Amino acid sequence: MSDSIDPALQHAYREVLRRNPGEHEFHQAVEEVLGSLGPVVKRHPHYLAERVIERLCEPERQIIFRVPWTDDAGQVQINRGFRVEYSSVLGPYKGGLRFHPSVLLGTVKFLGFEQIFKNALTGLPIGGGKGGSDFDPKGRSDTEIMRFCQSFMTELYRHLGEYTDVPAGDIGVGTREIGYLFGQYKRITNRYEGGVLTGKGLAWGGSQARTEATGYGTVYFAQEMARHAGVGFEGNDVVVSGSGNVAIYAIEKVHELGGKVLACSDSSGYVVDEQGIDLDLLKDVKENRRERIAAYASARSSARFVEGGRVWDVPCHVALPCATQNELDEDAARVLAGNGTEIVAEGANMPCTPGAVRVFAEAGVLFGPGKAVNAGGVATSALEMQQNASRDSWTFEHTEQRLAEIMRRIHERVVTTAEDYDRPGDYVFGANAAGFTQVADAMLAMGVI
């Protein structure tokens, strides 16, 4: 049993372990939130009396289904699809779809649980959910991906709706996949229900700045952390893990704000570029040529490629883990702290292990958790839903301004909540307590449902 969890909440955590065996990522996500809630339930004991914790740890609905499809060689393939509709107390279920071989039910539950509080922190009327499949789009042709997406949506469509459940993209699901999914939904339902999926193409209902939103929002939050601590952001050396959508647009915004990104990575290794990452080249390698990160170093004399290894070995002032869960462990955290890193902000979902978070706290490194830091993506998805509902379209500048305002508001809310509980500077506590109390109060207002 975790020592980080208040004795009053230990029973609820034991029930999570008992009812969800083997789902270690889900256990980790629950432990991280419950570890912050001791002071909250002491101040508000009615949350315990009404068993709000136990109710929140059980998804409202868990959907698992078979996804059969035919590859280009005519062979039938079978994958598994998931949608965890976790909490609708604040609005329709909202959360992305992840297509990756590592996707299991526990993966989706961990992501959905995090999504509840992330969405609450945005201040927008959206609940929490997540979904996906163990399908791997890498190496598949466009027609194979289309057939898979059509089969996936043929089952999932019955659970969706702009007032019910609104998926978006995640790892392995970009505008191409959203297009195939939306086309099949429209075909089956005979409705152009634009608000049922977000992350759509601009020509057919998508939002300006949605592609950039998670990466931009991550940097906006890190900038607010720096300002609040009295630390300058301009001129800082930054390291970003990953080289996908979130990482690319985090790099772009860092450069716009005067920082310099020295390194980024993918699953094969990382590149270091002392002149600063050339964003146009990185986009060409990753978005157009779809090659490994080594191709960047091959095309740039100032860059070197390190096969394997840890991008966190590169000294920096600001670290932005933007790849995947549990990518930054305790050893890497010690290296960052030892190299003088001042700010770590999670662009991905739960990329830092609990041990890493403890190291940062002990070393005095400011640490921003993903449920607050990377909320810009889902916030802009909610803005896309607004535009679809009103048959409107906003400019990039207007949407980005809204995004920046939302991220500043989230930062202020997290900081204020932490200070209210005499935990100044504790972003983990502030994010968990603020998100939880909003959801818990809404649950109590609606009764036992």
CSV table of C-alpha atoms in Angstrom, one decimal:
chain,number,residue,atom,x,y,z
A,1,MET,CA,0.0,0.0,0.0
A,2,SER,CA,1.3,3.5,-0.8
A,3,ASP,CA,2.6,5.6,2.0
A,4,SER,CA,1.7,8.7,0.0
A,5,ILE,CA,-2.0,8.2,0.5
A,6,ASP,CA,-3.8,9.5,3.6
A,7,PRO,CA,-5.2,6.7,5.9
A,8,ALA,CA,-8.7,7.9,5.3
A,9,LEU,CA,-8.3,7.1,1.5
A,10,GLN,CA,-6.4,3.8,1.8
A,11,HIS,CA,-9.5,1.7,1.6
A,12,ALA,CA,-10.6,3.3,-1.6
A,13,TYR,CA,-7.1,2.7,-3.1
A,14,ARG,CA,-7.2,-1.0,-2.0
A,15,GLU,CA,-10.5,-1.4,-3.8
A,16,VAL,CA,-8.9,0.0,-7.0
A,17,LEU,CA,-6.1,-2.5,-6.8
A,18,ARG,CA,-8.6,-5.4,-6.1
A,19,ARG,CA,-11.1,-4.5,-8.8
A,20,ASN,CA,-8.5,-3.7,-11.5
A,21,PRO,CA,-5.7,-6.3,-11.2
A,22,GLY,CA,-2.6,-5.9,-13.4
A,23,GLU,CA,-3.6,-2.4,-14.6
A,24,HIS,CA,-0.4,-0.7,-13.3
A,25,GLU,CA,-0.7,2.5,-15.2
A,26,PHE,CA,-4.2,3.0,-13.9
A,27,HIS,CA,-3.1,2.2,-10.3
A,28,GLN,CA,-0.3,4.8,-10.7
A,29,ALA,CA,-2.7,7.5,-11.9
A,30,VAL,CA,-5.1,6.9,-9.1
A,31,GLU,CA,-2.3,6.8,-6.5
A,32,GLU,CA,-1.0,10.2,-7.8
A,33,VAL,CA,-4.4,11.9,-7.4
A,34,LEU,CA,-5.3,10.2,-4.1
A,35,GLY,CA,-1.9,11.1,-2.7
A,36,SER,CA,-3.0,14.8,-2.9
A,37,LEU,CA,-6.5,14.5,-1.4
A,38,GLY,CA,-5.8,14.0,2.3
A,39,PRO,CA,-6.0,17.7,3.2
A,40,VAL,CA,-9.0,18.1,0.9
A,41,VAL,CA,-11.1,15.4,2.6
A,42,LYS,CA,-10.0,16.6,6.0
A,43,ARG,CA,-11.5,20.0,5.1
A,44,HIS,CA,-14.5,18.5,3.4
A,45,PRO,CA,-15.3,15.2,5.2
A,46,HIS,CA,-18.7,14.9,3.3
A,47,TYR,CA,-16.7,13.7,0.3
A,48,LEU,CA,-15.8,10.6,2.3
A,49,ALA,CA,-19.3,10.2,3.7
A,50,GLU,CA,-20.8,10.2,0.2
A,51,ARG,CA,-18.1,7.9,-1.1
A,52,VAL,CA,-17.2,10.3,-3.9
A,53,ILE,CA,-13.7,8.8,-4.2
A,54,GLU,CA,-14.9,5.3,-4.8
A,55,ARG,CA,-17.5,6.5,-7.3
A,56,LEU,CA,-14.8,8.5,-9.2
A,57,CYS,CA,-12.5,5.5,-9.4
A,58,GLU,CA,-15.1,3.4,-11.2
A,59,PRO,CA,-15.7,4.5,-14.8
A,60,GLU,CA,-19.4,5.1,-15.8
A,61,ARG,CA,-18.9,2.8,-18.8
A,62,GLN,CA,-16.2,0.6,-20.3
A,63,ILE,CA,-16.6,-0.6,-23.8
A,64,ILE,CA,-14.4,-3.3,-25.4
A,65,PHE,CA,-15.0,-4.5,-28.9
A,66,ARG,CA,-13.5,-6.5,-31.8
A,67,VAL,CA,-12.2,-4.7,-34.9
A,68,PRO,CA,-11.9,-7.0,-37.9
A,69,TRP,CA,-10.5,-5.6,-41.1
A,70,THR,CA,-8.7,-6.7,-44.3
A,71,ASP,CA,-5.1,-5.7,-45.2
A,72,ASP,CA,-3.8,-5.0,-48.7
A,73,ALA,CA,-2.8,-8.6,-49.1
A,74,GLY,CA,-6.4,-9.7,-48.5
A,75,GLN,CA,-5.6,-11.1,-45.1
A,76,VAL,CA,-8.1,-10.6,-42.3
A,77,GLN,CA,-6.7,-8.8,-39.3
A,78,ILE,CA,-8.2,-8.6,-35.8
A,79,ASN,CA,-7.6,-5.8,-33.3
A,80,ARG,CA,-9.3,-4.8,-30.1
A,81,GLY,CA,-11.1,-1.4,-29.6
A,82,PHE,CA,-11.7,0.4,-26.4
A,83,ARG,CA,-13.7,3.4,-25.2
A,84,VAL,CA,-13.8,4.2,-21.5
A,85,GLU,CA,-16.6,6.8,-20.8
A,86,TYR,CA,-15.3,7.8,-17.4
A,87,SER,CA,-17.2,10.8,-16.1
A,88,SER,CA,-20.0,12.9,-17.7
A,89,VAL,CA,-20.8,15.0,-14.6
A,90,LEU,CA,-19.3,18.2,-16.2
A,91,GLY,CA,-20.3,17.6,-19.8
A,92,PRO,CA,-20.1,15.0,-22.6
A,93,TYR,CA,-17.2,12.5,-22.3
A,94,LYS,CA,-14.2,14.1,-24.0
A,95,GLY,CA,-10.9,12.6,-24.7
A,96,GLY,CA,-8.7,11.2,-27.5
A,97,LEU,CA,-8.3,7.9,-29.3
A,98,ARG,CA,-4.9,6.3,-29.2
A,99,PHE,CA,-3.8,3.7,-31.9
A,100,HIS,CA,-0.7,1.9,-30.7
A,101,PRO,CA,0.3,-1.7,-30.0
A,102,SER,CA,0.7,-0.9,-26.3
A,103,VAL,CA,-2.9,0.1,-25.8
A,104,LEU,CA,-4.7,-2.1,-23.2
A,105,LEU,CA,-7.8,-1.5,-21.1
A,106,GLY,CA,-5.6,-0.3,-18.2
A,107,THR,CA,-3.9,2.2,-20.5
A,108,VAL,CA,-7.2,3.7,-21.5
A,109,LYS,CA,-8.5,3.8,-18.0
A,110,PHE,CA,-5.4,5.7,-16.7
A,111,LEU,CA,-5.7,8.2,-19.6
A,112,GLY,CA,-9.5,8.6,-19.0
A,113,PHE,CA,-9.0,9.1,-15.2
A,114,GLU,CA,-6.4,11.8,-15.8
A,115,GLN,CA,-8.7,13.4,-18.4
A,116,ILE,CA,-11.5,14.0,-15.9
A,117,PHE,CA,-9.4,16.4,-13.9
A,118,LYS,CA,-7.6,17.9,-16.8
A,119,ASN,CA,-10.9,18.8,-18.5
A,120,ALA,CA,-12.2,20.2,-15.2
A,121,LEU,CA,-9.2,22.5,-14.9
A,122,THR,CA,-10.0,24.1,-18.3
A,123,GLY,CA,-13.2,25.5,-16.8
A,124,LEU,CA,-15.1,24.3,-19.9
A,125,PRO,CA,-18.2,22.0,-19.8
A,126,ILE,CA,-16.6,18.7,-20.8
A,127,GLY,CA,-16.4,15.4,-19.0
A,128,GLY,CA,-13.6,12.8,-19.2
A,129,GLY,CA,-13.1,9.8,-21.4
A,130,LYS,CA,-10.5,8.0,-23.5
A,131,GLY,CA,-10.3,5.3,-26.1
A,132,GLY,CA,-8.2,3.6,-28.7
A,133,SER,CA,-7.0,0.3,-30.1
A,134,ASP,CA,-3.9,-1.9,-30.2
A,135,PHE,CA,-3.8,-1.3,-34.0
A,136,ASP,CA,-0.4,0.1,-35.2
A,137,PRO,CA,-0.7,2.5,-38.1
A,138,LYS,CA,3.1,2.6,-38.6
A,139,GLY,CA,3.9,0.8,-41.9
A,140,ARG,CA,0.3,0.6,-43.0
A,141,SER,CA,-1.0,2.0,-46.3
A,142,ASP,CA,-3.6,4.7,-46.3
A,143,THR,CA,-6.2,2.2,-47.6
A,144,GLU,CA,-5.4,-0.2,-44.7
A,145,ILE,CA,-5.8,2.6,-42.2
A,146,MET,CA,-9.0,3.7,-43.9
A,147,ARG,CA,-10.4,0.1,-43.6
A,148,PHE,CA,-9.4,-0.2,-40.0
A,149,CYS,CA,-10.9,3.2,-39.1
A,150,GLN,CA,-14.2,2.3,-40.8
A,151,SER,CA,-14.4,-1.0,-39.0
A,152,PHE,CA,-13.5,0.7,-35.7
A,153,MET,CA,-16.2,3.4,-36.1
A,154,THR,CA,-18.8,0.8,-37.2
A,155,GLU,CA,-19.0,-0.3,-33.6
A,156,LEU,CA,-18.0,2.9,-31.8
A,157,TYR,CA,-20.6,5.2,-33.5
A,158,ARG,CA,-23.5,3.9,-31.4
A,159,HIS,CA,-21.8,5.2,-28.3
A,160,LEU,CA,-21.0,8.7,-29.6
A,161,GLY,CA,-22.8,12.0,-30.1
A,162,GLU,CA,-22.0,15.7,-29.7
A,163,TYR,CA,-24.0,15.7,-26.4
A,164,THR,CA,-22.8,12.2,-25.3
A,165,ASP,CA,-19.2,11.4,-26.2
A,166,VAL,CA,-16.8,13.4,-28.3
A,167,PRO,CA,-13.4,11.7,-29.2
A,168,ALA,CA,-10.4,13.4,-30.6
A,169,GLY,CA,-6.9,12.3,-31.7
A,170,ASP,CA,-4.0,11.1,-29.6
A,171,ILE,CA,-0.9,9.0,-30.4
A,172,GLY,CA,-1.3,7.3,-33.8
A,173,VAL,CA,-4.5,9.3,-34.6
A,174,GLY,CA,-4.1,12.5,-36.6
A,175,THR,CA,-6.2,14.4,-39.1
A,176,ARG,CA,-6.0,11.5,-41.6
A,177,GLU,CA,-7.5,9.0,-39.1
A,178,ILE,CA,-10.1,11.5,-37.8
A,179,GLY,CA,-11.2,12.1,-41.4
A,180,TYR,CA,-11.8,8.3,-42.0
A,181,LEU,CA,-13.6,8.0,-38.7
A,182,PHE,CA,-15.8,11.0,-39.2
A,183,GLY,CA,-16.6,9.9,-42.8
A,184,GLN,CA,-17.8,6.5,-41.5
A,185,TYR,CA,-19.8,8.1,-38.7
A,186,LYS,CA,-21.5,10.4,-41.2
A,187,ARG,CA,-22.2,7.6,-43.5
A,188,ILE,CA,-23.8,5.3,-40.8
A,189,THR,CA,-25.8,8.0,-39.1
A,190,ASN,CA,-26.8,10.1,-42.1
A,191,ARG,CA,-26.0,13.2,-40.1
A,192,TYR,CA,-23.3,15.9,-40.5
A,193,GLU,CA,-22.7,16.1,-36.8
A,194,GLY,CA,-19.5,18.1,-36.8
A,195,GLY,CA,-19.2,18.3,-33.0
A,196,VAL,CA,-19.0,14.5,-32.6
A,197,LEU,CA,-15.2,14.4,-33.3
A,198,THR,CA,-12.6,17.1,-32.9
A,199,GLY,CA,-9.2,17.5,-34.6
A,200,LYS,CA,-10.9,17.6,-37.9
A,201,GLY,CA,-9.4,19.2,-41.0
A,202,LEU,CA,-9.9,22.9,-41.5
A,203,ALA,CA,-12.0,22.5,-44.7
A,204,TRP,CA,-14.6,20.4,-42.9
A,205,GLY,CA,-15.2,21.8,-39.4
A,206,GLY,CA,-11.8,21.8,-37.8
A,207,SER,CA,-10.4,24.6,-35.5
A,208,GLN,CA,-7.5,26.8,-36.3
A,209,ALA,CA,-4.7,26.2,-33.8
A,210,ARG,CA,-5.9,22.7,-32.8
A,211,THR,CA,-2.9,21.0,-34.3
A,212,GLU,CA,-0.6,23.3,-32.3
A,213,ALA,CA,-2.7,23.6,-29.1
A,214,THR,CA,-1.1,20.9,-26.9
A,215,GLY,CA,2.5,21.9,-27.6
A,216,TYR,CA,1.7,25.7,-27.5
A,217,GLY,CA,-0.3,25.3,-24.3
A,218,THR,CA,2.5,23.3,-22.6
A,219,VAL,CA,4.9,26.2,-23.3
A,220,TYR,CA,2.4,28.8,-22.2
A,221,PHE,CA,2.0,27.0,-18.9
A,222,ALA,CA,5.8,26.7,-18.4
A,223,GLN,CA,6.1,30.4,-19.2
A,224,GLU,CA,3.6,31.1,-16.4
A,225,MET,CA,5.6,28.9,-14.0
A,226,ALA,CA,8.7,30.8,-14.8
A,227,ARG,CA,7.0,34.2,-14.3
A,228,HIS,CA,5.5,33.2,-11.0
A,229,ALA,CA,8.9,32.0,-9.8
A,230,GLY,CA,10.6,35.2,-11.0
A,231,VAL,CA,12.7,33.2,-13.5
A,232,GLY,CA,13.2,34.5,-17.0
A,233,PHE,CA,12.1,32.3,-19.9
A,234,GLU,CA,13.9,34.1,-22.7
A,235,GLY,CA,17.4,32.8,-23.4
A,236,ASN,CA,16.8,29.5,-21.6
A,237,ASP,CA,18.1,26.2,-23.0
A,238,VAL,CA,15.2,23.7,-23.4
A,239,VAL,CA,15.1,20.0,-23.9
A,240,VAL,CA,12.0,18.4,-25.4
A,241,SER,CA,11.4,14.6,-25.5
A,242,GLY,CA,9.6,13.2,-28.5
A,243,SER,CA,9.3,14.6,-32.0
A,244,GLY,CA,5.6,14.1,-32.7
A,245,ASN,CA,2.8,16.7,-32.8
A,246,VAL,CA,3.1,17.9,-29.2
A,247,ALA,CA,6.9,18.1,-29.3
A,248,ILE,CA,7.1,19.9,-32.6
A,249,TYR,CA,4.7,22.7,-31.6
A,250,ALA,CA,6.2,23.0,-28.2
A,251,ILE,CA,9.6,23.6,-29.9
A,252,GLU,CA,7.9,26.2,-32.2
A,253,LYS,CA,6.5,28.1,-29.3
A,254,VAL,CA,9.7,28.0,-27.2
A,255,HIS,CA,11.5,29.6,-30.1
A,256,GLU,CA,8.9,32.2,-30.6
A,257,LEU,CA,9.2,33.2,-26.9
A,258,GLY,CA,13.0,33.5,-27.1
A,259,GLY,CA,14.1,30.1,-25.7
A,260,LYS,CA,16.4,27.6,-27.5
A,261,VAL,CA,15.6,23.9,-27.9
A,262,LEU,CA,18.8,22.0,-27.9
A,263,ALA,CA,17.5,18.4,-28.2
A,264,CYS,CA,14.5,16.2,-29.1
A,265,SER,CA,14.0,12.5,-29.5
A,266,ASP,CA,12.1,9.5,-30.8
A,267,SER,CA,12.1,5.9,-29.9
A,268,SER,CA,15.4,5.3,-31.7
A,269,GLY,CA,17.4,7.9,-29.8
A,270,TYR,CA,17.9,11.6,-29.7
A,271,VAL,CA,19.5,14.5,-31.5
A,272,VAL,CA,21.5,17.4,-30.0
A,273,ASP,CA,21.8,20.6,-32.0
A,274,GLU,CA,23.8,23.3,-30.2
A,275,GLN,CA,22.5,25.9,-32.7
A,276,GLY,CA,19.0,25.1,-31.7
A,277,ILE,CA,16.6,22.6,-33.4
A,278,ASP,CA,15.8,23.6,-37.0
A,279,LEU,CA,12.0,23.3,-36.9
A,280,ASP,CA,11.5,23.3,-40.7
A,281,LEU,CA,13.9,20.4,-41.0
A,282,LEU,CA,12.3,18.5,-38.1
A,283,LYS,CA,8.9,18.9,-39.6
A,284,ASP,CA,10.1,17.7,-43.0
A,285,VAL,CA,11.7,14.6,-41.4
A,286,LYS,CA,8.8,13.7,-39.2
A,287,GLU,CA,5.7,15.0,-40.9
A,288,ASN,CA,6.6,14.7,-44.6
A,289,ARG,CA,9.2,12.0,-44.9
A,290,ARG,CA,8.1,10.1,-41.7
A,291,GLU,CA,11.7,9.1,-41.0
A,292,ARG,CA,13.5,8.4,-37.8
A,293,ILE,CA,15.2,11.3,-35.9
A,294,ALA,CA,18.7,10.2,-37.2
A,295,ALA,CA,17.7,11.7,-40.5
A,296,TYR,CA,17.7,15.1,-38.9
A,297,ALA,CA,21.3,14.8,-37.8
A,298,SER,CA,22.3,13.5,-41.2
A,299,ALA,CA,21.0,16.7,-42.8
A,300,ARG,CA,22.4,19.2,-40.3
A,301,SER,CA,26.1,19.6,-39.7
A,302,SER,CA,25.6,21.2,-36.2
A,303,ALA,CA,23.6,18.2,-35.0
A,304,ARG,CA,24.6,14.8,-33.7
A,305,PHE,CA,22.5,11.7,-33.2
A,306,VAL,CA,22.8,9.6,-30.1
A,307,GLU,CA,21.3,6.1,-30.6
A,308,GLY,CA,19.3,5.0,-27.6
A,309,GLY,CA,20.3,6.9,-24.5
A,310,ARG,CA,18.4,9.5,-22.7
A,311,VAL,CA,17.6,12.9,-24.0
A,312,TRP,CA,17.6,14.1,-20.4
A,313,ASP,CA,21.4,13.8,-20.2
A,314,VAL,CA,21.5,17.1,-22.2
A,315,PRO,CA,21.9,20.0,-19.7
A,316,CYS,CA,19.0,22.5,-19.8
A,317,HIS,CA,17.1,25.1,-17.8
A,318,VAL,CA,13.7,23.8,-18.8
A,319,ALA,CA,12.7,20.2,-19.6
A,320,LEU,CA,9.5,19.4,-21.5
A,321,PRO,CA,8.7,15.6,-21.6
A,322,CYS,CA,6.3,15.4,-24.6
A,323,ALA,CA,6.6,11.7,-25.7
A,324,THR,CA,4.7,9.1,-23.6
A,325,GLN,CA,3.9,7.8,-20.1
A,326,ASN,CA,6.7,6.9,-17.7
A,327,GLU,CA,9.5,8.1,-20.0
A,328,LEU,CA,11.4,10.1,-17.3
A,329,ASP,CA,12.4,8.0,-14.4
A,330,GLU,CA,14.1,8.7,-11.0
A,331,ASP,CA,17.7,8.4,-12.4
A,332,ALA,CA,16.9,10.8,-15.3
A,333,ALA,CA,15.3,13.2,-12.8
A,334,ARG,CA,18.5,13.2,-10.7
A,335,VAL,CA,20.6,14.0,-13.8
A,336,LEU,CA,18.3,16.9,-14.7
A,337,ALA,CA,18.4,18.3,-11.1
A,338,GLY,CA,22.1,17.9,-11.0
A,339,ASN,CA,22.5,19.8,-14.2
A,340,GLY,CA,20.6,22.8,-12.8
A,341,THR,CA,17.2,22.3,-14.5
A,342,GLU,CA,14.8,24.7,-13.0
A,343,ILE,CA,11.4,23.8,-14.5
A,344,VAL,CA,9.9,20.5,-15.7
A,345,ALA,CA,6.5,20.7,-17.4
A,346,GLU,CA,4.7,17.5,-18.7
A,347,GLY,CA,3.6,17.9,-22.3
A,348,ALA,CA,2.6,14.2,-22.4
A,349,ASN,CA,0.3,12.3,-20.1
A,350,MET,CA,2.1,11.1,-16.9
A,351,PRO,CA,5.6,11.0,-18.5
A,352,CYS,CA,7.3,11.3,-15.2
A,353,THR,CA,7.4,8.3,-12.8
A,354,PRO,CA,6.5,8.8,-9.1
A,355,GLY,CA,10.1,8.5,-8.2
A,356,ALA,CA,11.1,11.3,-10.6
A,357,VAL,CA,8.4,13.6,-9.2
A,358,ARG,CA,9.8,13.0,-5.7
A,359,VAL,CA,13.3,13.8,-6.9
A,360,PHE,CA,12.1,17.1,-8.4
A,361,ALA,CA,10.3,18.0,-5.1
A,362,GLU,CA,13.4,17.2,-3.0
A,363,ALA,CA,15.7,19.2,-5.3
A,364,GLY,CA,13.4,22.2,-5.5
A,365,VAL,CA,12.7,21.8,-9.2
A,366,LEU,CA,9.4,23.4,-10.2
A,367,PHE,CA,7.2,20.5,-11.6
A,368,GLY,CA,4.0,21.0,-13.6
A,369,PRO,CA,1.8,17.9,-14.0
A,370,GLY,CA,0.3,16.9,-17.3
A,371,LYS,CA,-3.3,17.3,-16.2
A,372,ALA,CA,-2.6,21.1,-16.0
A,373,VAL,CA,0.3,21.6,-18.4
A,374,ASN,CA,-1.0,19.8,-21.4
A,375,ALA,CA,-4.7,20.8,-21.1
A,376,GLY,CA,-4.4,23.1,-24.0
A,377,GLY,CA,-5.2,20.4,-26.5
A,378,VAL,CA,-8.5,19.4,-25.0
A,379,ALA,CA,-9.4,23.0,-24.3
A,380,THR,CA,-9.0,23.8,-28.0
A,381,SER,CA,-11.0,20.8,-28.8
A,382,ALA,CA,-13.8,22.3,-26.7
A,383,LEU,CA,-13.4,25.5,-28.6
A,384,GLU,CA,-13.8,23.5,-31.9
A,385,MET,CA,-17.1,22.1,-30.4
A,386,GLN,CA,-18.2,25.6,-29.8
A,387,GLN,CA,-17.6,26.6,-33.4
A,388,ASN,CA,-19.3,23.5,-34.7
A,389,ALA,CA,-22.4,24.2,-32.5
A,390,SER,CA,-22.7,27.8,-33.8
A,391,ARG,CA,-21.7,27.0,-37.4
A,392,ASP,CA,-18.8,29.4,-36.9
A,393,SER,CA,-15.1,29.6,-37.8
A,394,TRP,CA,-12.6,31.6,-35.8
A,395,THR,CA,-9.2,32.9,-37.0
A,396,PHE,CA,-5.9,31.3,-35.8
A,397,GLU,CA,-5.1,34.5,-33.8
A,398,HIS,CA,-8.5,34.5,-32.0
A,399,THR,CA,-8.2,30.8,-31.1
A,400,GLU,CA,-4.7,31.0,-29.9
A,401,GLN,CA,-5.6,34.0,-27.8
A,402,ARG,CA,-8.4,32.0,-26.2
A,403,LEU,CA,-5.9,29.1,-25.6
A,404,ALA,CA,-3.3,31.4,-24.0
A,405,GLU,CA,-6.1,32.9,-21.7
A,406,ILE,CA,-7.2,29.4,-20.7
A,407,MET,CA,-3.7,28.3,-19.8
A,408,ARG,CA,-3.1,31.4,-17.7
A,409,ARG,CA,-6.4,30.7,-16.0
A,410,ILE,CA,-5.4,27.1,-15.3
A,411,HIS,CA,-2.1,28.2,-13.9
A,412,GLU,CA,-3.7,30.8,-11.6
A,413,ARG,CA,-6.3,28.3,-10.4
A,414,VAL,CA,-3.6,25.7,-9.6
A,415,VAL,CA,-1.4,28.2,-7.8
A,416,THR,CA,-4.3,29.7,-5.8
A,417,THR,CA,-5.6,26.3,-4.7
A,418,ALA,CA,-2.1,25.2,-3.5
A,419,GLU,CA,-1.7,28.4,-1.6
A,420,ASP,CA,-5.2,28.0,0.0
A,421,TYR,CA,-4.0,24.7,1.5
A,422,ASP,CA,-0.6,26.1,2.6
A,423,ARG,CA,1.2,24.3,-0.2
A,424,PRO,CA,2.7,27.2,-2.2
A,425,GLY,CA,4.6,26.0,-5.3
A,426,ASP,CA,3.1,22.5,-5.2
A,427,TYR,CA,1.6,22.3,-8.7
A,428,VAL,CA,0.8,18.6,-8.3
A,429,PHE,CA,-1.4,19.2,-5.2
A,430,GLY,CA,-3.0,22.3,-6.7
A,431,ALA,CA,-4.0,20.6,-9.9
A,432,ASN,CA,-5.3,17.5,-8.2
A,433,ALA,CA,-7.2,19.4,-5.5
A,434,ALA,CA,-8.7,22.0,-7.9
A,435,GLY,CA,-9.8,19.4,-10.4
A,436,PHE,CA,-11.2,17.0,-7.9
A,437,THR,CA,-13.3,19.5,-5.9
A,438,GLN,CA,-15.0,20.8,-9.0
A,439,VAL,CA,-15.9,17.3,-10.1
A,440,ALA,CA,-16.8,16.1,-6.6
A,441,ASP,CA,-19.2,19.1,-6.0
A,442,ALA,CA,-21.0,18.5,-9.3
A,443,MET,CA,-21.4,14.8,-8.4
A,444,LEU,CA,-22.9,15.6,-5.1
A,445,ALA,CA,-25.3,18.1,-6.7
A,446,MET,CA,-26.6,15.5,-9.1
A,447,GLY,CA,-27.2,12.7,-6.5
A,448,VAL,CA,-26.2,9.1,-6.6
A,449,ILE,CA,-26.1,8.3,-10.3
